[in-house]
Short mmCIF file of C-alpha atoms in Angstrom, two decimals:
data_model
loop_
_atom_site.label_atom_id
_atom_site.label_comp_id
_atom_site.label_asym_id
_atom_site.label_seq_id
_atom_site.Cartn_x
_atom_site.Cartn_y
_atom_site.Cartn_z
CA UNK A 10 -2.91 41.15 54.06
CA UNK A 11 -1.46 43.77 51.70
CA UNK A 12 2.08 44.98 52.31
CA UNK A 13 2.26 48.68 53.18
CA UNK A 14 3.44 50.97 50.39
CA UNK A 15 7.09 51.99 50.65
CA UNK A 16 7.66 55.33 52.30
CA UNK A 17 8.42 58.04 49.74
CA UNK A 18 11.20 60.28 51.01
CA UNK A 19 12.27 63.56 49.44
CA UNK A 20 15.17 65.93 49.95
CA UNK A 21 14.41 68.55 52.58
CA UNK A 22 11.51 66.67 54.17
CA UNK A 23 12.95 67.23 57.66
CA UNK A 24 13.19 70.67 59.30
CA UNK A 25 16.86 70.30 60.23
CA UNK A 26 19.64 67.84 59.56
CA UNK A 27 18.41 65.14 57.23
CA UNK A 28 20.10 63.55 54.26
CA UNK A 29 23.43 64.82 52.92
CA UNK A 30 21.74 64.87 49.51
CA UNK A 31 20.43 68.26 50.56
CA UNK A 32 23.82 69.55 49.43
CA UNK A 33 23.41 67.97 45.98
CA UNK A 34 19.73 68.14 45.02
CA UNK A 35 16.93 70.69 45.48
CA UNK A 36 14.21 70.25 48.05
CA UNK A 37 11.52 67.90 46.86
CA UNK A 38 13.87 65.72 44.79
CA UNK A 39 13.43 61.98 45.38
CA UNK A 40 15.86 60.26 47.70
CA UNK A 41 17.46 56.88 46.91
CA UNK A 42 16.59 53.67 48.77
CA UNK A 43 17.70 53.57 52.39
CA UNK A 44 20.44 51.00 52.95
CA UNK A 45 19.77 48.35 55.59
CA UNK A 46 22.52 45.75 55.26
CA UNK A 47 25.09 44.19 52.97
CA UNK A 48 26.50 40.71 52.51
CA UNK A 49 28.92 39.54 49.85
CA UNK A 50 28.13 41.26 46.57
CA UNK A 51 24.58 42.19 47.60
CA UNK A 52 22.92 45.10 49.40
CA UNK A 53 19.42 45.26 50.88
CA UNK A 54 17.35 48.39 51.38
CA UNK A 55 15.05 49.13 54.30
CA UNK A 56 12.09 47.70 52.35
CA UNK A 57 13.87 44.36 51.89
CA UNK A 58 14.73 44.74 48.20
CA UNK A 59 18.04 43.21 47.13
CA UNK A 60 20.58 44.90 44.83
CA UNK A 61 23.69 43.41 43.24
CA UNK A 62 26.51 45.88 43.94
CA UNK A 63 27.92 45.97 40.41
CA UNK A 64 30.38 48.76 41.11
CA UNK A 65 31.51 47.85 44.66
CA UNK A 66 29.95 51.12 45.78
CA UNK A 67 32.31 53.75 44.41
CA UNK A 68 34.85 51.09 43.32
CA UNK A 69 35.59 50.47 46.99
CA UNK A 70 34.13 47.24 48.41
CA UNK A 71 36.79 44.92 46.97
CA UNK A 72 36.22 42.07 49.44
CA UNK A 73 32.45 42.41 49.51
CA UNK A 74 30.18 43.43 52.35
CA UNK A 75 29.95 42.02 55.86
CA UNK A 76 33.23 40.09 55.97
CA UNK A 77 33.25 38.50 59.46
CA UNK A 78 37.05 38.41 59.85
CA UNK A 79 37.37 42.12 59.14
CA UNK A 80 34.49 42.95 61.45
CA UNK A 81 36.14 40.92 64.21
CA UNK A 82 39.44 42.76 63.72
CA UNK A 83 37.60 46.07 63.83
CA UNK A 84 35.88 45.17 67.11
CA UNK A 85 39.07 43.81 68.68
CA UNK A 86 41.11 46.92 67.89
CA UNK A 87 38.35 49.33 68.92
CA UNK A 88 38.21 47.62 72.31
CA UNK A 89 41.97 48.22 72.75
CA UNK A 90 42.55 51.72 71.40
CA UNK A 91 40.96 53.51 68.47
CA UNK A 92 43.24 56.55 68.28
CA UNK A 93 46.78 57.45 69.24
CA UNK A 94 48.74 60.18 67.48
CA UNK A 95 51.59 58.55 65.50
CA UNK A 96 54.21 61.15 66.41
CA UNK A 97 53.76 60.18 70.08
CA UNK A 98 52.93 56.44 69.88
CA UNK A 99 53.66 53.91 67.19
CA UNK A 100 51.03 51.29 66.35
CA UNK A 101 51.69 47.61 65.76
CA UNK A 102 49.06 47.60 63.03
CA UNK A 103 50.62 50.58 61.28
CA UNK A 104 53.88 48.64 61.15
CA UNK A 105 52.24 45.37 60.12
CA UNK A 106 50.17 47.05 57.39
CA UNK A 107 53.14 49.00 56.05
CA UNK A 108 55.30 45.87 55.98
CA UNK A 109 52.59 43.91 54.16
CA UNK A 110 51.71 46.58 51.60
CA UNK A 111 55.31 47.44 50.77
CA UNK A 112 56.14 43.73 50.34
CA UNK A 113 53.20 43.32 47.96
CA UNK A 114 54.13 46.49 46.06
CA UNK A 115 57.67 45.19 45.59
CA UNK A 116 61.06 46.70 44.91
CA UNK A 117 61.25 50.47 45.02
CA UNK A 118 58.25 50.92 47.31
CA UNK A 119 59.93 50.89 50.70
CA UNK A 120 57.75 53.12 52.87
CA UNK A 121 54.00 53.62 53.33
CA UNK A 122 52.29 56.79 54.55
CA UNK A 123 48.64 56.13 55.51
CA UNK A 124 45.96 58.81 55.32
CA UNK A 125 42.15 58.89 55.22
CA UNK A 126 41.43 58.66 51.49
CA UNK A 127 42.47 59.12 47.90
CA UNK A 128 42.49 62.91 47.79
CA UNK A 129 44.73 63.02 50.85
CA UNK A 130 47.01 60.37 49.34
CA UNK A 131 47.49 62.41 46.16
CA UNK A 132 48.06 65.59 48.18
CA UNK A 133 50.71 63.70 50.15
CA UNK A 134 52.42 62.48 46.99
CA UNK A 135 52.60 65.96 45.48
CA UNK A 136 53.90 67.48 48.72
CA UNK A 137 56.49 64.74 49.25
CA UNK A 138 57.73 65.19 45.68
CA UNK A 139 58.01 68.95 46.19
CA UNK A 140 59.84 68.69 49.50
CA UNK A 141 62.22 66.11 48.02
CA UNK A 142 63.04 68.52 45.19
CA UNK A 143 63.70 71.35 47.64
CA UNK A 144 65.97 69.36 49.97
CA UNK A 145 67.97 67.96 47.04
CA UNK A 146 68.72 71.38 45.57
CA UNK A 147 65.98 71.39 42.92
CA UNK A 148 63.81 74.09 44.43
CA UNK A 149 62.79 75.47 41.02
CA UNK A 150 60.73 72.34 40.39
CA UNK A 151 57.10 72.95 41.39
CA UNK A 152 54.89 72.13 38.41
CA UNK A 153 52.99 68.85 38.26
CA UNK A 154 51.82 67.92 34.78
CA UNK A 155 48.70 65.77 34.49
CA UNK A 156 46.36 64.54 31.79
CA UNK A 157 43.13 65.88 30.33
CA UNK A 158 40.76 64.34 31.12
CA UNK A 159 41.75 63.04 34.56
CA UNK A 160 40.60 62.95 38.17
CA UNK A 161 42.88 63.02 41.20
CA UNK A 162 40.65 64.13 44.06
CA UNK A 163 38.43 66.84 45.47
CA UNK A 164 40.82 68.79 47.70
CA UNK A 165 42.21 71.96 46.13
CA UNK A 166 45.71 70.58 45.57
CA UNK A 167 44.33 67.45 43.93
CA UNK A 168 41.95 69.55 41.83
CA UNK A 169 44.89 71.58 40.55
CA UNK A 170 46.16 68.46 38.78
CA UNK A 171 42.71 67.20 37.76
CA UNK A 172 41.77 67.53 34.10
CA UNK A 173 38.14 68.63 34.39
CA UNK A 174 37.27 71.96 32.78
CA UNK A 175 33.89 72.17 34.52
CA UNK A 176 35.32 71.77 38.02
CA UNK A 177 38.25 74.07 37.29
CA UNK A 178 35.79 76.66 36.00
CA UNK A 179 34.29 76.72 39.48
CA UNK A 180 37.36 76.42 41.71
CA UNK A 181 40.11 77.54 39.33
CA UNK A 182 40.37 81.09 40.74
CA UNK A 183 41.27 79.57 44.12
CA UNK A 184 44.15 77.41 42.93
CA UNK A 185 47.19 77.38 40.70
CA UNK A 186 46.05 75.12 37.89
CA UNK A 187 48.83 72.88 36.61
CA UNK A 188 49.77 72.08 32.98
CA UNK A 189 47.74 69.41 31.19
CA UNK A 190 48.51 67.07 28.30
CA UNK A 191 46.08 64.85 26.37
CA UNK A 192 45.10 61.49 27.85
CA UNK A 193 45.47 58.61 25.37
CA UNK A 194 41.79 57.80 24.92
CA UNK A 195 41.20 54.68 22.89
CA UNK A 196 37.59 54.82 21.61
CA UNK A 197 37.58 58.18 19.86
CA UNK A 198 40.99 59.18 18.49
CA UNK A 199 41.79 62.23 16.35
CA UNK A 200 41.51 61.90 12.59
CA UNK A 201 44.63 60.44 11.04
CA UNK A 202 45.59 58.49 14.16
CA UNK A 203 45.37 54.88 15.23
CA UNK A 204 45.11 54.07 18.92
CA UNK A 205 48.83 53.26 18.97
CA UNK A 206 49.91 56.42 17.12
CA UNK A 207 47.71 58.58 19.34
CA UNK A 208 49.33 57.09 22.44
CA UNK A 209 52.72 58.12 21.11
CA UNK A 210 51.41 61.57 20.23
CA UNK A 211 50.16 61.94 23.81
CA UNK A 212 53.57 60.90 25.14
CA UNK A 213 55.23 63.40 22.79
CA UNK A 214 52.86 66.07 24.10
CA UNK A 215 54.22 65.38 27.58
CA UNK A 216 57.77 66.05 26.46
CA UNK A 217 56.69 69.17 24.61
CA UNK A 218 54.95 70.42 27.76
CA UNK A 219 58.06 69.78 29.85
CA UNK A 220 60.20 71.71 27.37
CA UNK A 221 57.66 74.53 27.08
CA UNK A 222 57.37 74.94 30.86
CA UNK A 223 61.12 74.56 31.35
CA UNK A 224 62.43 71.17 32.53
CA UNK A 225 63.99 72.77 35.61
CA UNK A 226 60.49 73.85 36.75
CA UNK A 227 58.68 70.53 36.28
CA UNK A 228 58.40 68.38 39.39
CA UNK A 229 56.27 65.39 38.40
CA UNK A 230 53.85 63.80 35.99
CA UNK A 231 50.76 62.24 37.63
CA UNK A 232 48.47 59.80 35.85
CA UNK A 233 46.01 56.98 36.44
CA UNK A 234 47.67 53.95 34.80
CA UNK A 235 44.20 52.54 34.12
CA UNK A 236 41.50 55.15 33.89
CA UNK A 237 38.76 55.70 36.41
CA UNK A 238 35.63 57.81 35.97
CA UNK A 239 37.43 60.41 33.87
CA UNK A 240 38.25 58.06 30.99
CA UNK A 241 36.19 54.95 31.69
CA UNK A 242 38.83 52.25 32.31
CA UNK A 243 41.12 53.12 29.41
CA UNK A 244 44.11 50.76 29.28
CA UNK A 245 47.16 51.97 27.37
CA UNK A 246 49.99 49.91 25.91
CA UNK A 247 53.33 49.09 27.50
CA UNK A 248 54.92 51.25 24.80
CA UNK A 249 53.09 54.32 26.09
CA UNK A 250 54.15 53.81 29.71
CA UNK A 251 57.75 53.07 28.72
CA UNK A 252 57.87 56.21 26.58
CA UNK A 253 56.52 58.28 29.48
CA UNK A 254 59.14 56.80 31.81
CA UNK A 255 61.95 57.56 29.35
CA UNK A 256 60.80 61.15 28.85
CA UNK A 257 60.52 61.80 32.58
CA UNK A 258 63.93 60.23 33.27
CA UNK A 259 65.48 62.38 30.57
CA UNK A 260 64.25 65.56 32.24
CA UNK A 261 64.50 64.56 35.91
CA UNK A 262 60.72 64.46 36.38
CA UNK A 263 59.14 62.11 38.94
CA UNK A 264 56.34 59.77 37.82
CA UNK A 265 53.35 59.38 40.14
CA UNK A 266 50.77 56.66 39.54
CA UNK A 267 47.35 57.43 40.99
CA UNK A 268 46.12 53.90 41.75
CA UNK A 269 43.21 54.94 43.94
CA UNK A 270 40.92 52.78 41.80
CA UNK A 271 43.32 50.44 40.02
CA UNK A 272 45.43 49.40 43.02
CA UNK A 273 44.95 46.80 45.77
CA UNK A 274 44.42 43.92 43.36
CA UNK A 275 41.51 45.07 41.22
CA UNK A 276 43.28 44.69 37.85
CA UNK A 277 44.69 41.22 38.52
CA UNK A 278 47.92 42.53 40.05
CA UNK A 279 48.42 44.22 43.40
CA UNK A 280 49.42 47.39 41.54
CA UNK A 281 48.44 48.18 37.98
CA UNK A 282 52.07 49.28 37.73
CA UNK A 283 53.05 45.61 37.90
CA UNK A 284 51.61 45.09 34.42
CA UNK A 285 54.37 47.32 33.00
CA UNK A 286 57.56 46.49 34.93
CA UNK A 287 59.78 48.44 32.53
CA UNK A 288 57.94 51.66 33.41
CA UNK A 289 58.01 51.63 37.19
CA UNK A 290 56.72 54.87 38.80
CA UNK A 291 58.52 56.75 41.55
CA UNK A 292 55.46 57.20 43.78
CA UNK A 293 52.13 55.36 43.96
CA UNK A 294 48.91 56.31 45.72
CA UNK A 295 46.27 53.83 46.88
CA UNK A 296 42.87 54.10 48.61
CA UNK A 297 39.38 52.68 47.99
CA UNK A 298 39.97 48.90 47.79
CA UNK A 299 42.93 48.96 50.18
CA UNK A 300 40.53 49.09 53.13
CA UNK A 301 37.55 48.02 50.99
CA UNK A 302 35.08 50.42 52.59
CA UNK A 303 35.49 49.06 56.10
CA UNK A 304 37.30 52.24 57.16
CA UNK A 305 38.43 55.43 55.41
CA UNK A 306 42.03 54.87 54.29
CA UNK A 307 44.50 55.99 51.67
CA UNK A 308 48.20 55.33 51.19
CA UNK A 309 51.29 56.83 49.61
CA UNK A 310 54.04 54.37 48.64
CA UNK A 311 57.52 55.85 48.27
CA UNK A 312 61.15 54.69 47.86
CA UNK A 313 63.82 55.09 50.53
CA UNK A 314 65.80 57.54 48.39
CA UNK A 315 62.94 60.06 48.56
CA UNK A 316 61.80 59.39 52.13
CA UNK A 317 65.30 59.37 53.59
CA UNK A 318 66.19 62.69 51.96
CA UNK A 319 63.07 64.34 53.35
CA UNK A 320 63.35 62.75 56.81
CA UNK A 321 67.03 63.68 57.03
CA UNK A 322 66.27 67.32 56.29
CA UNK A 323 64.01 67.73 59.32
CA UNK A 324 61.01 65.61 58.41
CA UNK A 325 57.96 65.70 56.15
CA UNK A 326 56.14 69.01 56.53
CA UNK A 327 52.73 67.40 56.17
CA UNK A 328 50.24 65.32 58.16
CA UNK A 329 46.61 64.86 59.20
CA UNK A 330 44.89 64.24 62.52
CA UNK A 331 43.80 60.74 61.52
CA UNK A 332 46.81 59.64 59.49
CA UNK A 333 48.08 56.17 60.39
CA UNK A 334 45.49 55.79 63.18
CA UNK A 335 45.53 52.35 64.89
CA UNK A 336 41.91 51.47 64.16
CA UNK A 337 42.05 52.11 60.42
CA UNK A 338 45.40 50.34 60.10
CA UNK A 339 44.09 47.27 61.96
CA UNK A 340 41.00 47.14 59.76
CA UNK A 341 42.96 47.58 56.53
CA UNK A 342 45.46 44.93 57.61
CA UNK A 343 42.56 42.50 58.06
CA UNK A 344 41.27 43.47 54.60
CA UNK A 345 44.65 42.74 53.01
CA UNK A 346 44.74 39.43 54.90
CA UNK A 347 41.43 38.54 53.22
CA UNK A 348 42.75 39.51 49.80
CA UNK A 349 45.60 37.06 50.33
CA UNK A 350 43.58 34.31 52.05
CA UNK A 351 40.95 34.26 49.28
CA UNK A 352 43.53 34.76 46.50
CA UNK A 353 41.46 37.69 45.26
CA UNK A 354 44.14 39.15 43.00
CA UNK A 355 44.16 36.00 40.88
CA UNK A 356 40.37 35.91 41.07
CA UNK A 357 40.20 39.50 39.77
CA UNK A 358 42.24 38.41 36.76
CA UNK A 359 40.18 35.28 36.06
CA UNK A 360 36.75 36.71 36.87
CA UNK A 361 37.71 39.80 34.89
CA UNK A 362 38.08 37.71 31.75
CA UNK A 363 34.59 36.26 32.28
CA UNK A 364 33.09 39.68 33.01
CA UNK A 365 34.65 41.15 29.87
CA UNK A 366 33.21 38.30 27.82
CA UNK A 367 29.73 38.93 29.25
CA UNK A 368 30.01 42.68 28.64
CA UNK A 369 31.06 42.11 25.04
CA UNK A 370 28.03 39.86 24.56
CA UNK A 371 25.83 42.64 25.91
CA UNK A 372 27.50 45.19 23.64
CA UNK A 373 26.90 42.99 20.61
CA UNK A 374 23.16 42.95 21.37
CA UNK A 375 22.67 46.48 22.67
CA UNK A 376 22.13 49.42 20.28
CA UNK A 377 23.66 51.86 22.79
CA UNK A 378 26.85 50.15 24.09
CA UNK A 379 29.65 51.35 21.84
CA UNK A 380 32.71 50.09 23.67
CA UNK A 381 33.85 47.71 26.40
CA UNK A 382 37.27 48.10 28.00
CA UNK A 383 39.30 47.58 31.12
CA UNK A 384 41.55 45.12 32.89
CA UNK A 385 40.72 42.58 35.57
CA UNK A 386 37.62 43.71 37.44
CA UNK A 387 38.17 47.37 36.56
CA UNK A 388 35.96 47.58 33.47
CA UNK A 389 33.61 50.03 31.80
CA UNK A 390 31.10 50.32 29.00
CA UNK A 391 30.59 53.46 26.92
CA UNK A 392 27.04 54.48 26.11
CA UNK A 393 26.45 56.14 22.74
CA UNK A 394 23.62 57.42 20.57
CA UNK A 395 24.95 55.74 17.42
CA UNK A 396 27.39 52.82 17.45
CA UNK A 397 28.37 53.20 13.79
CA UNK A 398 29.47 56.83 14.16
CA UNK A 399 30.30 56.67 17.91
CA UNK A 400 28.14 59.76 18.34
CA UNK A 401 27.53 60.74 21.95
CA UNK A 402 24.16 61.28 23.54
CA UNK A 403 23.24 64.85 24.50
CA UNK A 404 25.16 65.94 27.57
CA UNK A 405 21.97 67.17 29.25
CA UNK A 406 20.46 63.68 29.10
CA UNK A 407 23.13 62.31 31.51
CA UNK A 408 22.97 58.71 30.32
CA UNK A 409 24.92 57.18 33.25
CA UNK A 410 22.53 58.73 35.79
CA UNK A 411 19.54 57.47 33.83
CA UNK A 412 21.09 53.98 33.67
CA UNK A 413 21.50 54.05 37.45
CA UNK A 414 17.80 54.81 37.86
CA UNK A 415 16.80 51.95 35.57
CA UNK A 416 19.26 49.67 37.35
CA UNK A 417 17.73 50.27 40.78
CA UNK A 418 14.37 49.10 39.46
CA UNK A 419 15.95 45.84 38.33
CA UNK A 420 17.98 45.29 41.51
CA UNK A 421 21.45 46.34 40.36
CA UNK A 422 23.40 49.18 41.97
CA UNK A 423 25.55 51.22 39.55
CA UNK A 424 27.84 54.04 40.68
CA UNK A 425 28.17 56.97 38.32
CA UNK A 426 29.94 60.32 38.60
CA UNK A 427 29.89 62.70 35.65
CA UNK A 428 33.49 63.71 34.90
CA UNK A 429 33.84 66.75 32.64
CA UNK A 430 30.03 66.84 32.34
CA UNK A 431 30.31 64.00 29.84
CA UNK A 432 32.45 65.99 27.39
CA UNK A 433 34.66 62.96 26.67
CA UNK A 434 31.89 60.36 26.65
CA UNK A 435 29.33 58.64 28.86
CA UNK A 436 31.10 55.88 30.79
CA UNK A 437 29.55 53.38 33.16
CA UNK A 438 32.08 51.60 35.35
CA UNK A 439 31.41 47.90 36.00
CA UNK A 440 33.59 47.03 38.98
CA UNK A 441 32.03 44.41 41.27
CA UNK A 442 33.70 43.12 44.44
CA UNK A 443 36.65 40.83 43.74
CA UNK A 444 34.78 38.11 45.63
CA UNK A 445 32.13 37.82 42.92
CA UNK A 446 31.40 34.27 41.73
CA UNK A 447 30.87 33.12 38.17
CA UNK A 448 27.15 32.68 38.82
CA UNK A 449 26.96 36.20 40.26
CA UNK A 450 28.69 37.58 37.16
CA UNK A 451 25.95 35.95 35.09
CA UNK A 452 23.35 37.60 37.33
CA UNK A 453 25.12 40.96 36.99
CA UNK A 454 25.11 40.62 33.20
CA UNK A 455 21.42 39.72 33.14
CA UNK A 456 20.40 42.69 35.32
CA UNK A 457 22.67 45.08 33.44
CA UNK A 458 21.23 43.98 30.12
CA UNK A 459 17.68 44.62 31.35
CA UNK A 460 18.68 48.06 32.61
CA UNK A 461 20.37 48.92 29.32
CA UNK A 462 17.30 47.77 27.40
CA UNK A 463 15.15 50.16 29.44
CA UNK A 464 17.62 52.96 28.80
CA UNK A 465 17.64 52.20 25.07
CA UNK A 466 13.83 52.36 25.05
CA UNK A 467 13.92 55.72 26.84
CA UNK A 468 16.47 57.05 24.34
CA UNK A 469 14.30 55.88 21.44
CA UNK A 470 11.12 57.39 22.93
CA UNK A 471 12.85 60.75 23.32
CA UNK A 472 14.27 60.61 19.79
CA UNK A 473 17.84 60.93 21.03
CA UNK A 474 19.23 58.17 18.82
CA UNK A 475 17.94 59.70 15.60
#
């Protein structure tokens, strides 16, 4: 008996409601496979096809899918109480999660403020920094310098510090865009520079920006210590981070690390900041892997000196309905328990070395993979038209989106989001769950190589590599 053909679904094929993709694609556009279940590093669609989740969704599912201990904690807490406003009732799981996360973050990260995601975490960091400046007699400080390119979230405050000309072209009239300085990209550097000299030039640009704006007006410098979608897992040297720290100290500027992607163990340390102990930030934001997709959660980590000053002045003028809710804190606490129980931070470091080796092997064979970079299991490849010249593919081609389409055919799920419309390169993050085994890394590499081969064939057919 023949199996029935899969149902073909398109955007707008229901009279009302329907897929959220109706906000992103025109009617008639094809819809992706419908998810049915997940287990470990794999996902299955409604037709029974299996996909290796090579990017942990959107760099989220750090402990894999379907973890029974986390699901049990979720059910147990939901049966007790799912919501209680934290200004009226404290939650044992809020306290337990804060104690655990602050202990893992280490000295200087004394308090944790839990919200519903990364954008909210970065908004909270910027607002806390501003209120701290005001209550300590530094009310002229309001500018937050960031890097170009960069990504810090989709809310308007987070967009103000995001280095994305395309997005700012759309929403810029609604916000006060903040000063930007160059990000120390490592694959394409300006003529006359090495990677190391360009890093120092980028650090110098920060000091020049502070002086140009007026040091008394600059509140903070926010950066991703290891790049996400905006730079494709760029890892800078200790010298760069130490120079940034020295410059900011000299001018009284706070340093904020956006560790939405890099935190919670993904780089082989609980915080990416731990790789550069001589350049400790003042504030850190976490999300994504902290609750690993089992509940929406973000976090701001802050020192007592900042929190106490704000609390003593009348309290933080900021909050959300769902911040620090009991259910999300219980779920995230169970996720962190699993990170510790399975020793996933060490596994991210060790498996990351194997993954990088496999990606470099792929790059050596592929005509379109120009660079491999990252740390731990936060890695990326850069897709190019010409490896010898590092020439980019046409922006309109959207190579990462095309790779995703080829990947689905081969049973590998690849998250892509086009930062800056590809102006700084076409990056494909490779960020599997930290639970991935050595054999599963081999499978990932095999499926990725097949997908890249199909993409290379498409590029050749269309004459884009010529």
